[in-house]
Amino acid sequence: MRISSVVRKWSAGVALLALLASGVGIAAVMIFGSGGASNQASRATTPRTTLAPRLPASNQASRATTPRTTLAPRLPKVPTPFEFTVNVVVTDRQCAPESPTCTYKYTIEPKYIGLHPLPQTPVTVFYEVIGGNTPQKGEFTVHNDQARILKDVVLEGSPASQLKANVLQVAG
């Protein structure tokens, strides 16, 4: 059974039209249909310790007309070790020629990634820097969203050491 060339041309045209329409539809959904994504983007850029996200001006008008249940504010509590990340920044490296070890100076950059506010009382975070010859323990204190840290801490390691910090415990 042979299909005529006219039917083949019409079938190809319909297929191309369907392909074009689906591409336009997907683009329209990505551009106009992602109203919730702007809300998520504004939440992602606000600090984690704020209680209520800021809404864009376009959403404030709809917020005034739409009744919404209010969530109870999150209460401050002592965070867990998983709610802190500690980045290690090497500020200096001294390697003697043909020596198997180098002397590193580093500073930590702590970051709170928890979802609830920090307590009003000071919180002490205990961490361990690994990657040197021996693990080195340290701690910093957080009070009123400010961390008190030591800078240019000395550690010995191999010339190819990659320093990394693990949070061990949080006490408050």
mmCIF file of C-alpha atoms in Angstrom:
data_model
loop_
_atom_site.group_PDB
_atom_site.id
_atom_site.type_symbol
_atom_site.label_atom_id
_atom_site.label_comp_id
_atom_site.label_asym_id
_atom_site.label_seq_id
_atom_site.Cartn_x
_atom_site.Cartn_y
_atom_site.Cartn_z
ATOM 1 C CA MET A 1 0.000 0.000 0.000
ATOM 2 C CA ARG A 2 1.439 3.310 -1.119
ATOM 3 C CA ILE A 3 0.668 6.606 0.557
ATOM 4 C CA SER A 4 0.320 9.509 -1.811
ATOM 5 C CA SER A 5 2.802 12.367 -1.661
ATOM 6 C CA VAL A 6 0.014 14.833 -0.784
ATOM 7 C CA VAL A 7 -0.891 12.855 2.347
ATOM 8 C CA ARG A 8 2.784 12.652 3.316
ATOM 9 C CA LYS A 9 3.239 16.407 2.888
ATOM 10 C CA TRP A 10 0.114 17.163 4.946
ATOM 11 C CA SER A 11 1.226 14.742 7.680
ATOM 12 C CA ALA A 12 4.655 16.356 7.821
ATOM 13 C CA GLY A 13 3.076 19.816 7.985
ATOM 14 C CA VAL A 14 0.756 18.806 10.840
ATOM 15 C CA ALA A 15 3.690 17.240 12.718
ATOM 16 C CA LEU A 16 5.775 20.406 12.323
ATOM 17 C CA LEU A 17 2.845 22.549 13.448
ATOM 18 C CA ALA A 18 2.345 20.355 16.539
ATOM 19 C CA LEU A 19 6.056 20.547 17.335
ATOM 20 C CA LEU A 20 6.044 24.333 17.002
ATOM 21 C CA ALA A 21 2.901 24.701 19.130
ATOM 22 C CA SER A 22 4.309 22.533 21.916
ATOM 23 C CA GLY A 23 7.549 24.552 21.944
ATOM 24 C CA VAL A 24 5.615 27.816 22.200
ATOM 25 C CA GLY A 25 3.446 26.321 24.941
ATOM 26 C CA ILE A 26 6.426 25.183 26.986
ATOM 27 C CA ALA A 27 8.094 28.584 26.591
ATOM 28 C CA ALA A 28 4.900 30.337 27.694
ATOM 29 C CA VAL A 29 4.627 28.162 30.806
ATOM 30 C CA MET A 30 8.261 28.801 31.683
ATOM 31 C CA ILE A 31 7.885 32.563 31.254
ATOM 32 C CA PHE A 32 4.360 33.286 32.480
ATOM 33 C CA GLY A 33 3.235 30.221 34.361
ATOM 34 C CA SER A 34 5.882 30.186 37.087
ATOM 35 C CA GLY A 35 4.204 32.586 39.521
ATOM 36 C CA GLY A 36 5.271 30.454 42.483
ATOM 37 C CA ALA A 37 8.920 30.509 41.427
ATOM 38 C CA SER A 38 9.245 34.252 42.070
ATOM 39 C CA ASN A 39 8.021 33.624 45.593
ATOM 40 C CA GLN A 40 10.603 30.876 46.027
ATOM 41 C CA ALA A 41 13.351 33.077 44.612
ATOM 42 C CA SER A 42 12.555 35.850 47.093
ATOM 43 C CA ARG A 43 12.672 33.350 49.956
ATOM 44 C CA ALA A 44 16.013 32.005 48.794
ATOM 45 C CA THR A 45 17.616 35.471 48.849
ATOM 46 C CA THR A 46 16.382 36.481 52.307
ATOM 47 C CA PRO A 47 18.525 35.528 55.296
ATOM 48 C CA ARG A 48 17.594 32.290 57.019
ATOM 49 C CA THR A 49 17.064 33.968 60.376
ATOM 50 C CA THR A 50 14.203 36.205 59.256
ATOM 51 C CA LEU A 51 10.733 35.149 60.283
ATOM 52 C CA ALA A 52 8.682 36.217 57.258
ATOM 53 C CA PRO A 53 9.801 36.332 53.617
ATOM 54 C CA ARG A 54 9.545 39.580 51.717
ATOM 55 C CA LEU A 55 6.998 39.425 48.930
ATOM 56 C CA PRO A 56 7.443 41.168 45.580
ATOM 57 C CA ALA A 57 5.138 44.132 44.893
ATOM 58 C CA SER A 58 3.050 42.055 42.472
ATOM 59 C CA ASN A 59 2.278 39.537 45.217
ATOM 60 C CA GLN A 60 1.461 42.128 47.905
ATOM 61 C CA ALA A 61 -1.732 43.188 46.140
ATOM 62 C CA SER A 62 -2.965 39.612 45.896
ATOM 63 C CA ARG A 63 -1.983 39.044 49.517
ATOM 64 C CA ALA A 64 -4.255 41.877 50.637
ATOM 65 C CA THR A 65 -7.281 40.393 48.869
ATOM 66 C CA THR A 66 -6.687 36.723 49.620
ATOM 67 C CA PRO A 67 -7.276 35.588 53.201
ATOM 68 C CA ARG A 68 -4.416 33.482 54.438
ATOM 69 C CA THR A 69 -3.821 31.592 57.612
ATOM 70 C CA THR A 70 -0.818 32.785 59.543
ATOM 71 C CA LEU A 71 1.761 30.331 60.715
ATOM 72 C CA ALA A 72 3.053 30.530 64.236
ATOM 73 C CA PRO A 73 6.501 32.118 64.281
ATOM 74 C CA ARG A 74 9.332 29.678 64.724
ATOM 75 C CA LEU A 75 10.752 29.771 68.199
ATOM 76 C CA PRO A 76 14.479 30.197 68.737
ATOM 77 C CA LYS A 77 16.304 27.028 69.719
ATOM 78 C CA VAL A 78 19.836 25.724 69.965
ATOM 79 C CA PRO A 79 20.829 24.544 66.474
ATOM 80 C CA THR A 80 22.185 21.127 65.594
ATOM 81 C CA PRO A 81 25.619 20.574 64.004
ATOM 82 C CA PHE A 82 23.895 20.026 60.636
ATOM 83 C CA GLU A 83 22.614 23.624 60.689
ATOM 84 C CA PHE A 84 26.105 25.112 60.427
ATOM 85 C CA THR A 85 28.617 24.950 57.605
ATOM 86 C CA VAL A 86 32.217 26.029 58.090
ATOM 87 C CA ASN A 87 34.351 26.962 55.098
ATOM 88 C CA VAL A 88 38.145 27.001 55.526
ATOM 89 C CA VAL A 89 40.033 29.774 53.714
ATOM 90 C CA VAL A 90 43.823 29.369 53.545
ATOM 91 C CA THR A 91 45.346 32.824 54.089
ATOM 92 C CA ASP A 92 49.032 31.838 53.928
ATOM 93 C CA ARG A 93 51.167 28.821 53.028
ATOM 94 C CA GLN A 94 54.871 28.490 53.856
ATOM 95 C CA CYS A 95 56.720 25.512 52.373
ATOM 96 C CA ALA A 96 60.443 25.034 52.949
ATOM 97 C CA PRO A 97 62.331 23.715 49.901
ATOM 98 C CA GLU A 98 62.264 19.916 49.734
ATOM 99 C CA SER A 99 60.352 19.680 53.012
ATOM 100 C CA PRO A 100 57.542 17.133 53.331
ATOM 101 C CA THR A 101 55.410 19.554 55.361
ATOM 102 C CA CYS A 102 54.105 23.076 54.935
ATOM 103 C CA THR A 103 52.802 25.556 57.471
ATOM 104 C CA TYR A 104 49.314 26.831 56.662
ATOM 105 C CA LYS A 105 47.440 29.774 58.125
ATOM 106 C CA TYR A 106 43.684 29.627 57.756
ATOM 107 C CA THR A 107 40.546 31.490 58.741
ATOM 108 C CA ILE A 108 37.117 29.934 58.981
ATOM 109 C CA GLU A 109 33.902 31.281 57.454
ATOM 110 C CA PRO A 110 30.975 29.918 59.472
ATOM 111 C CA LYS A 111 27.467 30.031 58.046
ATOM 112 C CA TYR A 112 24.161 29.280 59.750
ATOM 113 C CA ILE A 113 21.769 27.452 57.406
ATOM 114 C CA GLY A 114 19.054 26.563 59.905
ATOM 115 C CA LEU A 115 15.403 27.442 59.377
ATOM 116 C CA HIS A 116 14.619 28.781 62.842
ATOM 117 C CA PRO A 117 15.986 31.888 64.588
ATOM 118 C CA LEU A 118 19.060 31.567 66.753
ATOM 119 C CA PRO A 119 18.550 31.865 70.524
ATOM 120 C CA GLN A 120 19.266 35.156 72.302
ATOM 121 C CA THR A 121 21.944 33.485 74.426
ATOM 122 C CA PRO A 122 25.432 32.754 73.037
ATOM 123 C CA VAL A 123 25.883 29.462 71.174
ATOM 124 C CA THR A 124 29.270 27.732 70.943
ATOM 125 C CA VAL A 125 30.027 25.666 67.845
ATOM 126 C CA PHE A 126 32.791 23.045 68.047
ATOM 127 C CA TYR A 127 34.443 22.009 64.788
ATOM 128 C CA GLU A 128 37.432 20.063 63.492
ATOM 129 C CA VAL A 129 39.715 21.049 60.609
ATOM 130 C CA ILE A 130 40.954 18.042 58.661
ATOM 131 C CA GLY A 131 43.426 17.746 55.799
ATOM 132 C CA GLY A 132 46.573 18.617 57.742
ATOM 133 C CA ASN A 133 48.998 16.211 59.401
ATOM 134 C CA THR A 134 46.624 15.877 62.372
ATOM 135 C CA PRO A 135 43.022 17.025 62.814
ATOM 136 C CA GLN A 136 42.779 20.352 64.636
ATOM 137 C CA LYS A 137 39.828 21.148 66.882
ATOM 138 C CA GLY A 138 38.434 24.642 67.222
ATOM 139 C CA GLU A 139 35.370 26.539 68.336
ATOM 140 C CA PHE A 140 33.569 29.806 67.741
ATOM 141 C CA THR A 141 30.747 31.596 69.515
ATOM 142 C CA VAL A 142 27.620 32.996 67.877
ATOM 143 C CA HIS A 143 25.643 35.750 69.619
ATOM 144 C CA ASN A 144 23.063 38.071 68.018
ATOM 145 C CA ASP A 145 23.841 36.708 64.527
ATOM 146 C CA GLN A 146 27.548 37.542 64.923
ATOM 147 C CA ALA A 147 30.292 34.898 65.107
ATOM 148 C CA ARG A 148 33.505 35.423 67.085
ATOM 149 C CA ILE A 149 36.268 33.525 65.284
ATOM 150 C CA LEU A 150 40.046 33.256 65.363
ATOM 151 C CA LYS A 151 41.930 34.393 62.263
ATOM 152 C CA ASP A 152 45.182 33.073 60.794
ATOM 153 C CA VAL A 153 45.228 29.824 62.777
ATOM 154 C CA VAL A 154 48.398 27.779 62.120
ATOM 155 C CA LEU A 155 48.275 24.160 60.937
ATOM 156 C CA GLU A 156 50.909 21.867 59.421
ATOM 157 C CA GLY A 157 50.201 19.634 56.449
ATOM 158 C CA SER A 158 51.582 18.232 53.227
ATOM 159 C CA PRO A 159 52.157 20.559 50.250
ATOM 160 C CA ALA A 160 48.962 19.231 48.615
ATOM 161 C CA SER A 161 46.728 19.528 51.700
ATOM 162 C CA GLN A 162 43.087 20.459 51.191
ATOM 163 C CA LEU A 163 41.739 21.837 54.471
ATOM 164 C CA LYS A 164 38.112 21.170 55.333
ATOM 165 C CA ALA A 165 36.045 21.706 58.503
ATOM 166 C CA ASN A 166 33.411 19.442 60.042
ATOM 167 C CA VAL A 167 31.044 20.714 62.733
ATOM 168 C CA LEU A 168 31.107 18.312 65.674
ATOM 169 C CA GLN A 169 28.818 19.802 68.315
ATOM 170 C CA VAL A 170 26.754 22.876 69.174
ATOM 171 C CA ALA A 171 26.310 23.914 72.802
ATOM 172 C CA GLY A 172 24.155 26.705 74.115
#
